Tab-separated table of C-alpha atoms in Angstrom:
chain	number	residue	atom	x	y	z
A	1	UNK	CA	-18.449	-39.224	-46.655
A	2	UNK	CA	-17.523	-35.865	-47.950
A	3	UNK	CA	-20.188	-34.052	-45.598
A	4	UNK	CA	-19.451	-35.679	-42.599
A	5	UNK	CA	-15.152	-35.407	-43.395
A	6	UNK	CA	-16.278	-31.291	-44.119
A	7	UNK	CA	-18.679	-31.334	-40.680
A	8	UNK	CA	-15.706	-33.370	-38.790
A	9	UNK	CA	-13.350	-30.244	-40.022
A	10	UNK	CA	-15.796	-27.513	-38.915
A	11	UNK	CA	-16.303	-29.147	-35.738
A	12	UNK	CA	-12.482	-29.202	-35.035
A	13	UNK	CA	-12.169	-25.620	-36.320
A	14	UNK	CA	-14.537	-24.311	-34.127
A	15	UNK	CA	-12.976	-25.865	-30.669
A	16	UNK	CA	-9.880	-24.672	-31.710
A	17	UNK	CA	-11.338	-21.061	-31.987
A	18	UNK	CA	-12.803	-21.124	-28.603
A	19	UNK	CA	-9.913	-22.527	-27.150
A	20	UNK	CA	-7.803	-19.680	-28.517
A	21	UNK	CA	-10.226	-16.963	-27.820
A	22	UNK	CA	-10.834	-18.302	-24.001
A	23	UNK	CA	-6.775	-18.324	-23.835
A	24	UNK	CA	-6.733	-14.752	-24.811
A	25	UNK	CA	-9.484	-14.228	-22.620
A	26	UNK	CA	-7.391	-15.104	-20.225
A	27	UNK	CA	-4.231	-13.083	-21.024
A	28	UNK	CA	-6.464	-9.919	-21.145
A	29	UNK	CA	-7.530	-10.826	-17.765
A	30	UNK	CA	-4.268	-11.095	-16.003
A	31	UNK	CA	-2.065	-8.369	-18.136
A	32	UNK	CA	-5.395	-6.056	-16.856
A	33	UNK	CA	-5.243	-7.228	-12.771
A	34	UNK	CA	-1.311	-6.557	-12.448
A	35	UNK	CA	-0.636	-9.776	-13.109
A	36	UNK	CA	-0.368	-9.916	-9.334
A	37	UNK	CA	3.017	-7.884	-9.198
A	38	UNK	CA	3.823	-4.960	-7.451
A	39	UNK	CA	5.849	-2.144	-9.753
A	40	UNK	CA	8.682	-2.315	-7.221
A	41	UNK	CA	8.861	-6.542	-8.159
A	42	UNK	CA	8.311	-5.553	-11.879
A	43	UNK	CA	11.016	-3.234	-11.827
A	44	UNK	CA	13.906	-6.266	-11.291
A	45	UNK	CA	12.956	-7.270	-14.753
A	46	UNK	CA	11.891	-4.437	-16.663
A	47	UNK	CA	13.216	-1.460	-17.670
A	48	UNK	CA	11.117	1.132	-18.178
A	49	UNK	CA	9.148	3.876	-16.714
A	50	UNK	CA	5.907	3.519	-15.142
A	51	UNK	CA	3.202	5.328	-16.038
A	52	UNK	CA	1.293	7.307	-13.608
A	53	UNK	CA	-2.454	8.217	-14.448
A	54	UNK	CA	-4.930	9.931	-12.068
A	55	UNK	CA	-8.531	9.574	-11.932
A	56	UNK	CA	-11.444	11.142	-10.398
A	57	UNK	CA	-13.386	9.771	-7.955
A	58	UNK	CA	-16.304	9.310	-10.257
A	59	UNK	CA	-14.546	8.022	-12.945
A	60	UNK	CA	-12.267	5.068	-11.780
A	61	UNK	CA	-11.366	1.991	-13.337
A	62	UNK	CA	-13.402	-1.376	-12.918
A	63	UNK	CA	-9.924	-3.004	-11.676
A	64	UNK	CA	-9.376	-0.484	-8.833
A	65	UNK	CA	-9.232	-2.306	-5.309
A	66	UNK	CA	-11.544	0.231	-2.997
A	67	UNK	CA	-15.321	-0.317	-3.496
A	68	UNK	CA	-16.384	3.210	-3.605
A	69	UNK	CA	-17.530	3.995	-6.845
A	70	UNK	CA	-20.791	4.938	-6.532
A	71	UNK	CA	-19.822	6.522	-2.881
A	72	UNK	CA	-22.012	10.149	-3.088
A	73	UNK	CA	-19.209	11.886	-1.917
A	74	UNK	CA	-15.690	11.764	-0.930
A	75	UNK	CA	-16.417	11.659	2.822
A	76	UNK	CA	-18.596	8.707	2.400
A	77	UNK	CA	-16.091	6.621	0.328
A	78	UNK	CA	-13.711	7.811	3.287
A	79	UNK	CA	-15.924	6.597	5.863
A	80	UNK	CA	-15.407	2.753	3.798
A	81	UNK	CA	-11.594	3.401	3.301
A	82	UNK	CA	-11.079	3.482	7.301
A	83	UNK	CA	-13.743	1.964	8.387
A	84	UNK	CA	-11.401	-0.855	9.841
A	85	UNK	CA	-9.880	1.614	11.683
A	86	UNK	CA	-8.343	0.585	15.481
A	87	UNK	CA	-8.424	3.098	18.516
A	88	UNK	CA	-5.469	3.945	18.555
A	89	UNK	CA	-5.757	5.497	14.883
A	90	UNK	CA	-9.085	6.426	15.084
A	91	UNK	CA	-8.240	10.027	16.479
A	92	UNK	CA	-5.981	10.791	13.225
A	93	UNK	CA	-8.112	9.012	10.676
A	94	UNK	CA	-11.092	11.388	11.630
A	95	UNK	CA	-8.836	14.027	11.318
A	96	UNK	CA	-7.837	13.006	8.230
A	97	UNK	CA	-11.348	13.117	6.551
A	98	UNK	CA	-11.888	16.253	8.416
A	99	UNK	CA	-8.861	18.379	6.480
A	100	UNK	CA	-9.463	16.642	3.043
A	101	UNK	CA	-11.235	18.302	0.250
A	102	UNK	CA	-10.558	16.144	-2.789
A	103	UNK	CA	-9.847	12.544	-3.200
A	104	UNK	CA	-8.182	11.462	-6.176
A	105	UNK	CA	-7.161	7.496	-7.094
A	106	UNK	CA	-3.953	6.537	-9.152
A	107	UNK	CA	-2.682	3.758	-10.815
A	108	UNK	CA	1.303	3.733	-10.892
A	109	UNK	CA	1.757	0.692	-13.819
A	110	UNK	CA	5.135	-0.553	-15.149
A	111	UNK	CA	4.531	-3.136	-17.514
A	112	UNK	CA	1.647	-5.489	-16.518
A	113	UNK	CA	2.230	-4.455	-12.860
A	114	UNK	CA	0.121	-1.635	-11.518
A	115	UNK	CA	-0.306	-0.043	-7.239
A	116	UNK	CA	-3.030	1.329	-6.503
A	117	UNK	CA	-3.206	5.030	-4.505
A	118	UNK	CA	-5.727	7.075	-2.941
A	119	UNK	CA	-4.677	10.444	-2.916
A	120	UNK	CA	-5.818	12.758	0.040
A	121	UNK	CA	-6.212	16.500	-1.549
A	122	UNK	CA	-5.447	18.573	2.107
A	123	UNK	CA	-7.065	22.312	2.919
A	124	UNK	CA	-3.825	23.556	3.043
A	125	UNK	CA	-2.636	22.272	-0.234
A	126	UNK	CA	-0.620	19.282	0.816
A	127	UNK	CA	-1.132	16.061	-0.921
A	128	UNK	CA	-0.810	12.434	0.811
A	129	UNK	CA	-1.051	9.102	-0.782
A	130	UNK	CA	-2.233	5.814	0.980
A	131	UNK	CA	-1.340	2.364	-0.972
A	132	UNK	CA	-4.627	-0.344	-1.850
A	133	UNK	CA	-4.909	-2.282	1.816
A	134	UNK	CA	-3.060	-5.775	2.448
A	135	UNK	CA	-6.296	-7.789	2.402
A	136	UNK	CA	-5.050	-10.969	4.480
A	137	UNK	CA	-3.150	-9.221	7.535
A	138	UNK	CA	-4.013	-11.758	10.047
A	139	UNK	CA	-5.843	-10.995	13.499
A	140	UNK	CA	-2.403	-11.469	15.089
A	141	UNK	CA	-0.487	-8.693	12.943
A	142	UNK	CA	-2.830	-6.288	14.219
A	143	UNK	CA	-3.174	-5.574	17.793
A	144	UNK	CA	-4.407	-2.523	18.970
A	145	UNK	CA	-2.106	-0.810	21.979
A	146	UNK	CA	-5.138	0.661	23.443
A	147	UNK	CA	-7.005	-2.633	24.137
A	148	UNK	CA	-3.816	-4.928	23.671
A	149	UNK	CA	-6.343	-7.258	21.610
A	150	UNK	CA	-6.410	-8.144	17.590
A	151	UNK	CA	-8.621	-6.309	16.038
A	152	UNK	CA	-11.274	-8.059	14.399
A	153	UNK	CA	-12.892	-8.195	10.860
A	154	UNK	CA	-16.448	-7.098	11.064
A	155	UNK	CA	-18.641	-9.140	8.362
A	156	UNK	CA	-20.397	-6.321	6.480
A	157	UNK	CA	-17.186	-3.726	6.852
A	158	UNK	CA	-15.625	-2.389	3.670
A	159	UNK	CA	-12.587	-4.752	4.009
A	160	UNK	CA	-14.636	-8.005	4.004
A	161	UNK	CA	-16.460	-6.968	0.695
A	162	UNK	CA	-13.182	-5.906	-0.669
A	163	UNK	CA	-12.110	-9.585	0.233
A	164	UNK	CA	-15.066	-11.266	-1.091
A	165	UNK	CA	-14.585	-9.027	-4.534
A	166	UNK	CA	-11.359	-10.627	-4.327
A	167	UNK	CA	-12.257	-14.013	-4.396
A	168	UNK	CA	-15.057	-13.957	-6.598
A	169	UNK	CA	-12.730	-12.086	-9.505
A	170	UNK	CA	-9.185	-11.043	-8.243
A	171	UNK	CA	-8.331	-7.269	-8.805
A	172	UNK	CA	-5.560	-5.545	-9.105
A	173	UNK	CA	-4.368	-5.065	-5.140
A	174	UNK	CA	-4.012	-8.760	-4.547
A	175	UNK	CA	-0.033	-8.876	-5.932
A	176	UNK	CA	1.686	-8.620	-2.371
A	177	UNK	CA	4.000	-11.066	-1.358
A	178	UNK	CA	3.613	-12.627	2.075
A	179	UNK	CA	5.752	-11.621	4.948
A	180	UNK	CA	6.184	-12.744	8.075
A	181	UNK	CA	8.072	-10.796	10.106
A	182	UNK	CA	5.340	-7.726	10.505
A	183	UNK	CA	5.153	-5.973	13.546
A	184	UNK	CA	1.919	-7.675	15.932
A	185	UNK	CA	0.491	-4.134	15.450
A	186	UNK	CA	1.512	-2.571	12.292
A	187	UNK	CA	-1.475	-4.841	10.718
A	188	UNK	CA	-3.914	-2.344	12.176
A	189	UNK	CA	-2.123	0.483	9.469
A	190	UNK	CA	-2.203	-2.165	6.791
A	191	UNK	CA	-5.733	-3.123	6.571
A	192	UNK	CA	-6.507	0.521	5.590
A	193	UNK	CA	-3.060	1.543	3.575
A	194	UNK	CA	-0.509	-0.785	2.780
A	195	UNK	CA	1.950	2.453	3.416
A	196	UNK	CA	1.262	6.776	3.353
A	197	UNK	CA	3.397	9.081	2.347
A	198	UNK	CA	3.734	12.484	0.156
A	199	UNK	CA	2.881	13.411	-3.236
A	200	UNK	CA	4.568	16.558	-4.074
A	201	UNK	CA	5.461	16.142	-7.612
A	202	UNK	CA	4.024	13.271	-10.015
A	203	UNK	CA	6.674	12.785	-11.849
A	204	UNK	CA	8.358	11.252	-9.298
A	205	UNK	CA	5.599	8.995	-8.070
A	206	UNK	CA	6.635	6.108	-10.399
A	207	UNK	CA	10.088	6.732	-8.549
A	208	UNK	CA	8.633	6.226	-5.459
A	209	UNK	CA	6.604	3.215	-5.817
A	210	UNK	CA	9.685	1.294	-7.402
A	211	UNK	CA	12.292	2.770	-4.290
A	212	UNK	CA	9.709	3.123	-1.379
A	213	UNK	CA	12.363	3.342	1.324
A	214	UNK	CA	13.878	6.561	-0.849
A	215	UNK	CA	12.253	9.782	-1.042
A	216	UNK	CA	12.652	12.135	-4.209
A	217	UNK	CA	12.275	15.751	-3.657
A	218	UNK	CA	9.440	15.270	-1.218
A	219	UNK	CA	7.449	12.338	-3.169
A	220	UNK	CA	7.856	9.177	-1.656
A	221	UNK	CA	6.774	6.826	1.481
A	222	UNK	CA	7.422	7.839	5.457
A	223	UNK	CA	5.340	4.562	6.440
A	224	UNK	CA	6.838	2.317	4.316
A	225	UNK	CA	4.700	-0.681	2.616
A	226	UNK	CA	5.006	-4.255	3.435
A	227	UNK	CA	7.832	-5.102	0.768
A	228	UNK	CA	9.803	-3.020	1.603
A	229	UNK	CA	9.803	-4.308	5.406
A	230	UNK	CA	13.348	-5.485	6.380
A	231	UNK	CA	15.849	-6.004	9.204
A	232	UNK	CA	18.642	-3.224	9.251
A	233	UNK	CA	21.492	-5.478	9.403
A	234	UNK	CA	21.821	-9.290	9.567
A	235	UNK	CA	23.188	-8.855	13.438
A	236	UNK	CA	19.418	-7.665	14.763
A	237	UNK	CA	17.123	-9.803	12.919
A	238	UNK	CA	14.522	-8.911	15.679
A	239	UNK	CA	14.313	-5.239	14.544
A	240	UNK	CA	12.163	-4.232	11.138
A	241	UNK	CA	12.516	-1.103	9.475
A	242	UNK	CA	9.084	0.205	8.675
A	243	UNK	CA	9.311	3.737	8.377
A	244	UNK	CA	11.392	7.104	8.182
A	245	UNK	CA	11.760	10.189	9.670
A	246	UNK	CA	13.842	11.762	6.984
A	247	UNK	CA	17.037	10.553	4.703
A	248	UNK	CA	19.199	10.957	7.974
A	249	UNK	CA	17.106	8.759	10.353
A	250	UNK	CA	15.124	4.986	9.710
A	251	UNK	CA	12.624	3.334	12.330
A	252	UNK	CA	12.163	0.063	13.421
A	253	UNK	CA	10.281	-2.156	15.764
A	254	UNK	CA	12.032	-4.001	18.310
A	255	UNK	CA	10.180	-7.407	17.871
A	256	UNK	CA	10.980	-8.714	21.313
A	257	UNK	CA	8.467	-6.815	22.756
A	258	UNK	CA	4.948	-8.580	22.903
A	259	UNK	CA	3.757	-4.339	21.799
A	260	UNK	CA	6.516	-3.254	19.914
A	261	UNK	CA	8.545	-0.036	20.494
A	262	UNK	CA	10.102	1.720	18.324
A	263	UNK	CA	14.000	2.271	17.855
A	264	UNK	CA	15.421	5.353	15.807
A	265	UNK	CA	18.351	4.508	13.027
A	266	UNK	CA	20.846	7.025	12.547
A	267	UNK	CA	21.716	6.771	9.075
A	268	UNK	CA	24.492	9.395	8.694
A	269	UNK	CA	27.370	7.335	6.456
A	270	UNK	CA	30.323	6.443	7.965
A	271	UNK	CA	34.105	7.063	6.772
A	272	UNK	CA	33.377	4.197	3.995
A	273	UNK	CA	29.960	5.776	2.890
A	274	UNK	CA	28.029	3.286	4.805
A	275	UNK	CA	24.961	4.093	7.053
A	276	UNK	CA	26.626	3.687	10.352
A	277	UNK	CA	23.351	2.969	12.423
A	278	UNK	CA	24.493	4.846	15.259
A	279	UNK	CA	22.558	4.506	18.498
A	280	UNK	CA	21.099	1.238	16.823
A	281	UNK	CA	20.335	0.253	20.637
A	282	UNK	CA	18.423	3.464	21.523
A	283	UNK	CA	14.724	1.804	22.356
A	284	UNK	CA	12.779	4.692	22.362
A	285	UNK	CA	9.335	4.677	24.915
A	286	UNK	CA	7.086	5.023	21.785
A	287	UNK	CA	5.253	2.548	20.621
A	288	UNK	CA	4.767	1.739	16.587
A	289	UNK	CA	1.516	3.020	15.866
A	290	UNK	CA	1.895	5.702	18.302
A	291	UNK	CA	4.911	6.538	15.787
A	292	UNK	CA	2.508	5.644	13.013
A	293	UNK	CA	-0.319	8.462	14.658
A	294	UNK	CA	2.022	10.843	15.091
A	295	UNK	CA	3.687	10.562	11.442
A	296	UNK	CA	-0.109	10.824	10.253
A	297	UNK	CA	-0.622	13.525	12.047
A	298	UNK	CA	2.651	15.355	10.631
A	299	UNK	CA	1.317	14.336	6.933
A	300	UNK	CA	-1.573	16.186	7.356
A	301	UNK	CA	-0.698	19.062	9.624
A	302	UNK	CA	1.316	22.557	8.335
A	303	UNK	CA	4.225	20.352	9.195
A	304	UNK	CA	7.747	20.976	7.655
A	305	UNK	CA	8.541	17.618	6.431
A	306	UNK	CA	12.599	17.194	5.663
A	307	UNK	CA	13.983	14.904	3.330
């Protein structure tokens, strides 16, 4: 009787230990993927700084979203990066790849929340930063302008193996929350970046990621990331501000229109301090990712860039 009361014991101490040691398992897990928050959600509830760490191309994390670590060079992991590419970006995104020498990837983390960057080192000196892809933009969010058709997920491209990484062991770009209201062709941007904008000083970055409709002393987004997607004013819910020209001026797309066009925000405060959204009703002839091609190709040109 005393064996088996000593074996009985043993038996119970030992499930006990597994079942703690697969719970911790578990916490590990999740505080080490995000815990599928962005730093801009994390930053309603914590407050701190986040910490910004860069890493070479060669030497990345096993949690970072793009497949490209054993990528020979930094045009080939390129080449993956935009390989889902539509035609109407296509020009820009080659010239992209052409003017970058370096590629560096950062993690921006605030607590157990962490966004992923790929930063694009420029000939002339100029850094840009693309957020880890949306990975489940449907076929309708992204319609190309040139061909006025969705474009299509190709079975063996980068994005599909980044979407079956996901669902064999979620990483640490799948924190986004779902949003309806994106324009039918700002998907084709989104599958590639989820937002680009300037790196000019690192300190800021953290900044940035937590405000990504602000810019701070040349850090911060000009295509702005899905979250941060929002109607200007309660009166024009069919408008979305995705992007900015600089702290004076917003852009949205006018979601009545089956392509969107885009419509310029004056945000000069009024008499009270508020933006006054002057010429709020100015549709422009541009379309968004013409807008979106042309911002690219101002982020990676000799550009002035205000803000």
């Amino acid at each position: 009787p005393d064996s088996s009361f000593l074996s009985g014991r043993l038996v119970v101490a030992v499930v006990s230990f597994a079942v703690l040691f697969f719970l911790a398992w578990i916490f590990i897990q999740t505080e080490r993927r995000g815990g599928h928050k962005s730093v801009m959600a994390a930053a309603d509830e914590l407050d701190e700084e986040p910490v910004v760490q860069f890493f070479a191309r060669d030497a990345i994390p096993d949690d970072c979203p793009w497949p490209i670590q054993n990528c020979s060079s930094d045009q080939e992991a390129m080449d993956i990066v935009w390989m889902e590419v539509s035609p109407t970006l296509e020009s820009v995104s080659h010239e992209l790849r052409k003017r970058t020498v370096k590629l560096e990837i950062v993690s921006v983390r605030l607590g157990s929340a962490v966004d992923w960057l790929l930063v694009y080192n420029l000939r002339d000196g100029q850094r840009v930063f693309g957020r880890a892809p949306q990975v489940d933009i449907p076929d309708a969010c992204c319609v190309d302008e040139e061909t006025e058709k969705p474009v299509t997920i190709d079975a063996s491209s980068g994005l599909r193996r980044r979407r079956q990484h996901d669902e064999a062991e979620p990483s640490g770009q799948g924190y986004y929350r779902p949003v309806a209201n994106i324009p039918a062709t700002l998907g084709c941007l989104y599958r590639v970046h989820d937002g680009l904008g300037t790196l000019v000083s690192p300190e800021t970055l953290g900044s940035a990621m937590v405000e990504p409709t602000h810019n701070f002393l040349g850090t911060g987004y000009y295509l702005f990331p899905v979250e941060a997607l929002a109607s200007p004013s309660s009166s024009t819910p069919w408008l979305v501000t995705f992007a900015r020209v600089d702290k004076h001026c917003m852009v949205a797309a006018d979601l009545r229109s089956e392509i969107p066009k885009c419509v310029f925000l004056d945000q000069q405060p009024n008499f009270f301090g508020a933006p006054s959204h002057q010429g709020i009703d100015g549709v422009e002839d541009q379309t968004v990712l013409e807008f979106v091609a042309d911002t690219i190709e101002n982020l990676i040109g000799a550009a002035e860039m205000q803000y």
